Short mmCIF file of C-alpha atoms in Angstrom, two decimals:
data_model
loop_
_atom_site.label_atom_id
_atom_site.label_comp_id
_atom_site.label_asym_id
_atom_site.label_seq_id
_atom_site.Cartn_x
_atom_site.Cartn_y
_atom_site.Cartn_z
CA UNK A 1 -156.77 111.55 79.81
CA UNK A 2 -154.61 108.61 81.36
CA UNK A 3 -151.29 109.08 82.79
CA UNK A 4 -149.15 108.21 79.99
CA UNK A 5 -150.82 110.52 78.17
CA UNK A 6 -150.01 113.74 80.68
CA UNK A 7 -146.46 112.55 80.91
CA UNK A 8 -145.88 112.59 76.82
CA UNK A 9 -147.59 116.02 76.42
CA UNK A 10 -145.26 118.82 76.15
CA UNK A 11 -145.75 122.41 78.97
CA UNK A 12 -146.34 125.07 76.35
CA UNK A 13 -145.41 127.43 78.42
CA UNK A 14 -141.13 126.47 78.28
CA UNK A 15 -141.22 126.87 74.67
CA UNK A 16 -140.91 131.13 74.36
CA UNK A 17 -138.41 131.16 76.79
CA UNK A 18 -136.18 128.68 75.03
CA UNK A 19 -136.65 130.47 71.90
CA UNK A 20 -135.88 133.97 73.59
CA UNK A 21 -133.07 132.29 75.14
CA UNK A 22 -131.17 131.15 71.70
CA UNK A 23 -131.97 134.86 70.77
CA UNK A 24 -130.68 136.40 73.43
CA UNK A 25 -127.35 134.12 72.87
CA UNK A 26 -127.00 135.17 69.38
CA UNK A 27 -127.76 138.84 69.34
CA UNK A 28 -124.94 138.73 72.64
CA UNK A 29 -122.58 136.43 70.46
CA UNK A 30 -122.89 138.92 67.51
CA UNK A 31 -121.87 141.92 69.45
CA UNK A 32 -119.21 139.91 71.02
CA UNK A 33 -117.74 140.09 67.29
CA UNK A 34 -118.17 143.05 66.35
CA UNK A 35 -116.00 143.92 69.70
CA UNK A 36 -113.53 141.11 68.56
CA UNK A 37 -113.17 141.82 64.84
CA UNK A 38 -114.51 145.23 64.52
CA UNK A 39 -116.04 146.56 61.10
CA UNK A 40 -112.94 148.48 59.18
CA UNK A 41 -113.15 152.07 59.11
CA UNK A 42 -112.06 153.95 55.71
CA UNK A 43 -109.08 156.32 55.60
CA UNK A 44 -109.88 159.58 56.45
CA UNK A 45 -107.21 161.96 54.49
CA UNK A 46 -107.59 165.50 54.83
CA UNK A 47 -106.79 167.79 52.29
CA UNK A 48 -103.89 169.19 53.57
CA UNK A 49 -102.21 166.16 54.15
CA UNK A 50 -103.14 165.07 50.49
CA UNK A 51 -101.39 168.10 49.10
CA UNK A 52 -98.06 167.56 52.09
CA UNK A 53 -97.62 163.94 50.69
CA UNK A 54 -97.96 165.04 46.80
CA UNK A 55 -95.39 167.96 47.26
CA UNK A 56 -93.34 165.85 49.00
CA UNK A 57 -93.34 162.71 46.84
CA UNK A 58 -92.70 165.08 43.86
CA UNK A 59 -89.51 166.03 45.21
CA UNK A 60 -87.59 162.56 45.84
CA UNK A 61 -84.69 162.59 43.09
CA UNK A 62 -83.47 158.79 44.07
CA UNK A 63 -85.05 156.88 46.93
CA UNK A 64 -82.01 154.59 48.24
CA UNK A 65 -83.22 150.72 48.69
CA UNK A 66 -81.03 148.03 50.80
CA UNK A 67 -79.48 145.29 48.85
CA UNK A 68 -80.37 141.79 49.95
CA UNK A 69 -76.46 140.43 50.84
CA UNK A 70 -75.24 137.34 48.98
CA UNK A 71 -75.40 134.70 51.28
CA UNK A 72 -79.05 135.58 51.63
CA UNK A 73 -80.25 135.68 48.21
CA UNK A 74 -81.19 131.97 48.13
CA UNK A 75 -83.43 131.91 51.07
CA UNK A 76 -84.77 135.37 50.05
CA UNK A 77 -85.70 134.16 46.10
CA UNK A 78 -87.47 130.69 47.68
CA UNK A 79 -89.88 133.36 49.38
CA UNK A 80 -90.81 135.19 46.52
CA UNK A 81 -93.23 133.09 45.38
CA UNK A 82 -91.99 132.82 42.07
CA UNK A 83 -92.61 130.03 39.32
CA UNK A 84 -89.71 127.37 38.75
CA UNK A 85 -88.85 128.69 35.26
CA UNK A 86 -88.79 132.43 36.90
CA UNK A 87 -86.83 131.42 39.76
CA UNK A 88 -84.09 130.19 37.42
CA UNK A 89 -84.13 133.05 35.08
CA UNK A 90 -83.73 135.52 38.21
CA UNK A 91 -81.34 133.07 39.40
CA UNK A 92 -78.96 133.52 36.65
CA UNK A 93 -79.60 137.18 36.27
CA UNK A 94 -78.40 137.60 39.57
CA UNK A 95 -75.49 135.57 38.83
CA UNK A 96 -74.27 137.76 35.83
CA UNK A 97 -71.89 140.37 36.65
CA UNK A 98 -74.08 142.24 35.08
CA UNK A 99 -76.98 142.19 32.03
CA UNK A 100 -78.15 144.51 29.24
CA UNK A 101 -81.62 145.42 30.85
CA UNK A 102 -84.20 148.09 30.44
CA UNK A 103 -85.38 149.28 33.62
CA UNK A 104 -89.53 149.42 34.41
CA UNK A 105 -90.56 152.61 33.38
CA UNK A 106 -87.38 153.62 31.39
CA UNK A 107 -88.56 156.66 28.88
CA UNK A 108 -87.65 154.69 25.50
CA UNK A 109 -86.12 151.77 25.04
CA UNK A 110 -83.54 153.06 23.18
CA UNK A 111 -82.09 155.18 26.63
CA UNK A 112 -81.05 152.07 27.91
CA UNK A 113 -79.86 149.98 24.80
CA UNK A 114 -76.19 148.65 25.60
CA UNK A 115 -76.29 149.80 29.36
CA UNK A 116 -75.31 147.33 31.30
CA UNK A 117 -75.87 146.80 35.06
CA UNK A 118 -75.61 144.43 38.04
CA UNK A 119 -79.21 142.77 39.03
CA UNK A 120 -79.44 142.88 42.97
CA UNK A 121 -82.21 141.39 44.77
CA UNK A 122 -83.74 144.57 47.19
CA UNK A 123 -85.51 145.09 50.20
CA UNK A 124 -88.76 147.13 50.63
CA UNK A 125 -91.13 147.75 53.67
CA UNK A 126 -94.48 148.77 52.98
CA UNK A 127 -97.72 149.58 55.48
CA UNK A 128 -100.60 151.05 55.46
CA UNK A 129 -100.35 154.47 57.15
CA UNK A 130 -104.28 154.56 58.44
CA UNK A 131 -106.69 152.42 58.47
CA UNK A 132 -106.28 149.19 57.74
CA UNK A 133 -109.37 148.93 55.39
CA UNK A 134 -108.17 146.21 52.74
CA UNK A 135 -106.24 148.61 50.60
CA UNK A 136 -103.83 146.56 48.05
CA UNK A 137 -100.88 147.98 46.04
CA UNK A 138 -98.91 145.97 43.37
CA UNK A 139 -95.17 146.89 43.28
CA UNK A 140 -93.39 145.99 39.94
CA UNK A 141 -89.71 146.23 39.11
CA UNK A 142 -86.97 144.96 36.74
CA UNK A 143 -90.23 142.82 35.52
CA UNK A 144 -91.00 141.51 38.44
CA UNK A 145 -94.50 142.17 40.21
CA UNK A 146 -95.44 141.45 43.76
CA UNK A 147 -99.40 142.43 45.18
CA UNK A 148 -99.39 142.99 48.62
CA UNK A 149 -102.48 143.82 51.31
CA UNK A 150 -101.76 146.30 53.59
CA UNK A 151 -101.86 146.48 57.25
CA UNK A 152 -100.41 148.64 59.99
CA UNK A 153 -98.07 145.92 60.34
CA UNK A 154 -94.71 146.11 58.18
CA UNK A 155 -94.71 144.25 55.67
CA UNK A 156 -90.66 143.00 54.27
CA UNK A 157 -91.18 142.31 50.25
CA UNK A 158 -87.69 141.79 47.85
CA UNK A 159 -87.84 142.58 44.34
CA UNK A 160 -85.02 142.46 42.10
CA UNK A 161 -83.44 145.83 40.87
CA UNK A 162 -81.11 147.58 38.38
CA UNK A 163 -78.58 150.37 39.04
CA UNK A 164 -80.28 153.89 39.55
CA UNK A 165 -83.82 153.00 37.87
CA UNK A 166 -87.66 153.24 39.05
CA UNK A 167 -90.10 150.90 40.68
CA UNK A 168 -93.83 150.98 39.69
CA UNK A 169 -96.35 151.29 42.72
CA UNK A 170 -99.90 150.27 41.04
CA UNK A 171 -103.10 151.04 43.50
CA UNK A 172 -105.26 147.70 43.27
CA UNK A 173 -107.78 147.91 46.15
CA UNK A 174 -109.02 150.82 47.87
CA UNK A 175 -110.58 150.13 51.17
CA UNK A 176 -112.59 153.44 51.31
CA UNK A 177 -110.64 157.59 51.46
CA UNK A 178 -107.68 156.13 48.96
CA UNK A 179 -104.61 153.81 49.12
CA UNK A 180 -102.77 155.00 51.85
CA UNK A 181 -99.11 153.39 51.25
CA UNK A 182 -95.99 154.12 53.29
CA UNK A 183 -93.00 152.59 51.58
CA UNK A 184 -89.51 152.66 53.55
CA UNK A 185 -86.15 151.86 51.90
CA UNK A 186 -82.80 152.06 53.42
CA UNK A 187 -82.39 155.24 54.61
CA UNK A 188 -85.61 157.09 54.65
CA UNK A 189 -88.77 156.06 54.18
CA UNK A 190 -91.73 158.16 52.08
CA UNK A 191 -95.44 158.41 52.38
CA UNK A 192 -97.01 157.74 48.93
CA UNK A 193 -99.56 160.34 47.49
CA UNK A 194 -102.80 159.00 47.94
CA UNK A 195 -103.68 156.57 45.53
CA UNK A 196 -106.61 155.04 43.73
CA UNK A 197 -107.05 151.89 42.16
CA UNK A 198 -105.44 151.30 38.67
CA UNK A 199 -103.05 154.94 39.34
CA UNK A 200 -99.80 154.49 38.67
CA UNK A 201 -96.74 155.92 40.04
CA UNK A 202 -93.01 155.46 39.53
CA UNK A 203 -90.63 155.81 42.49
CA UNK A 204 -87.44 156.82 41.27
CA UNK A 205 -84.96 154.73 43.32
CA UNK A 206 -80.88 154.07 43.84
CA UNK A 207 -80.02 150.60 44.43
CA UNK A 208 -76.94 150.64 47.20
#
């Protein structure tokens, strides 16, 4: 074999180590992740805490909610993330001294024929009181519906509301041991029963 030819021929021998090198560097990388963005644990509820947050949901009367002020409620509606045409319908609603309305999750329609109340624009904090496994809750009022993800983080939402009514709290996603939603309004805040996805609750609220 010539000398060219010895030079062009590749050492067999550096080939395993490469190889066991890139695999080293991955299974290393991967575990660097999993200490980064570790896997999200479910919600571990026990009974007894279950039964402490049903009893006590079950005796709110009227959950008081903060009232966005005036000179806010511009800035506040252009984060709601609502359509032009529903942006100018809430607009005007909120304009109106007040409007004949029937509050989400009125009895009968007929309970709140000719009542007439102010439409305010209120504030809501929600989190997730565990885990922060990916559970989702929808949160509908005065016909307005707003899906949020929760986190440990507080999260601010506004939705508009009428007098002394209710505001729906759908469960969309559960993350694994049940929606786990802490809601706080302007006084007190209230840890939801726990939920499962498509349940249904109505939190019977005062707008102040």
């Amino acid at each position: 074999m010539d000398e060219d030819a010895k030079r062009v021929q590749p050492k067999k021998g550096h080939l395993f180590p490469l190889v066991a090198g890139v695999i080293l560097m991955v299974a290393l990388g991967g575990f660097g992740l999993t200490r980064l963005y570790p896997p999200s644990v479910p919600d571990h509820v026990s009974q007894s805490e279950a039964k402490e947050r049903s009893e006590a949901f079950a005796k709110i009367k009227s959950f008081p909610v903060s009232i966005v002020p005036q000179e806010k409620t511009v800035a506040t509606l252009a984060n709601m993330g609502l359509k032009p045409p529903e942006l100018e319908a809430l607009s005007q609603a909120l304009a109106q001294p007040s409007a004949k309305t029937t509050p989400v999750g009125s009895p009968s329609p007929a309970a709140a024929v000719g009542s007439e109340q102010k439409v305010s624009l209120v504030e809501l904090v929600l989190w997730d009181t565990h885990a922060p496994d990916g559970d989702m809750v929808r949160i509908t009022s005065a016909g307005y519906a707003r899906d949020v993800l929760l986190s440990k983080i507080p999260t601010v939402i506004h939705v508009p509301g009428i007098g002394a009514g209710v505001i729906q709290v759908t469960g969309l996603k559960d993350g694994g041991g049940g929606i786990t939603l802490g809601i706080k309004g302007s006084q007190q805040s209230v840890l939801m029963p726990i939920m499962s996805e498509g349940q249904s609750l109505s939190l019977p609220v005062n707008f102040q």
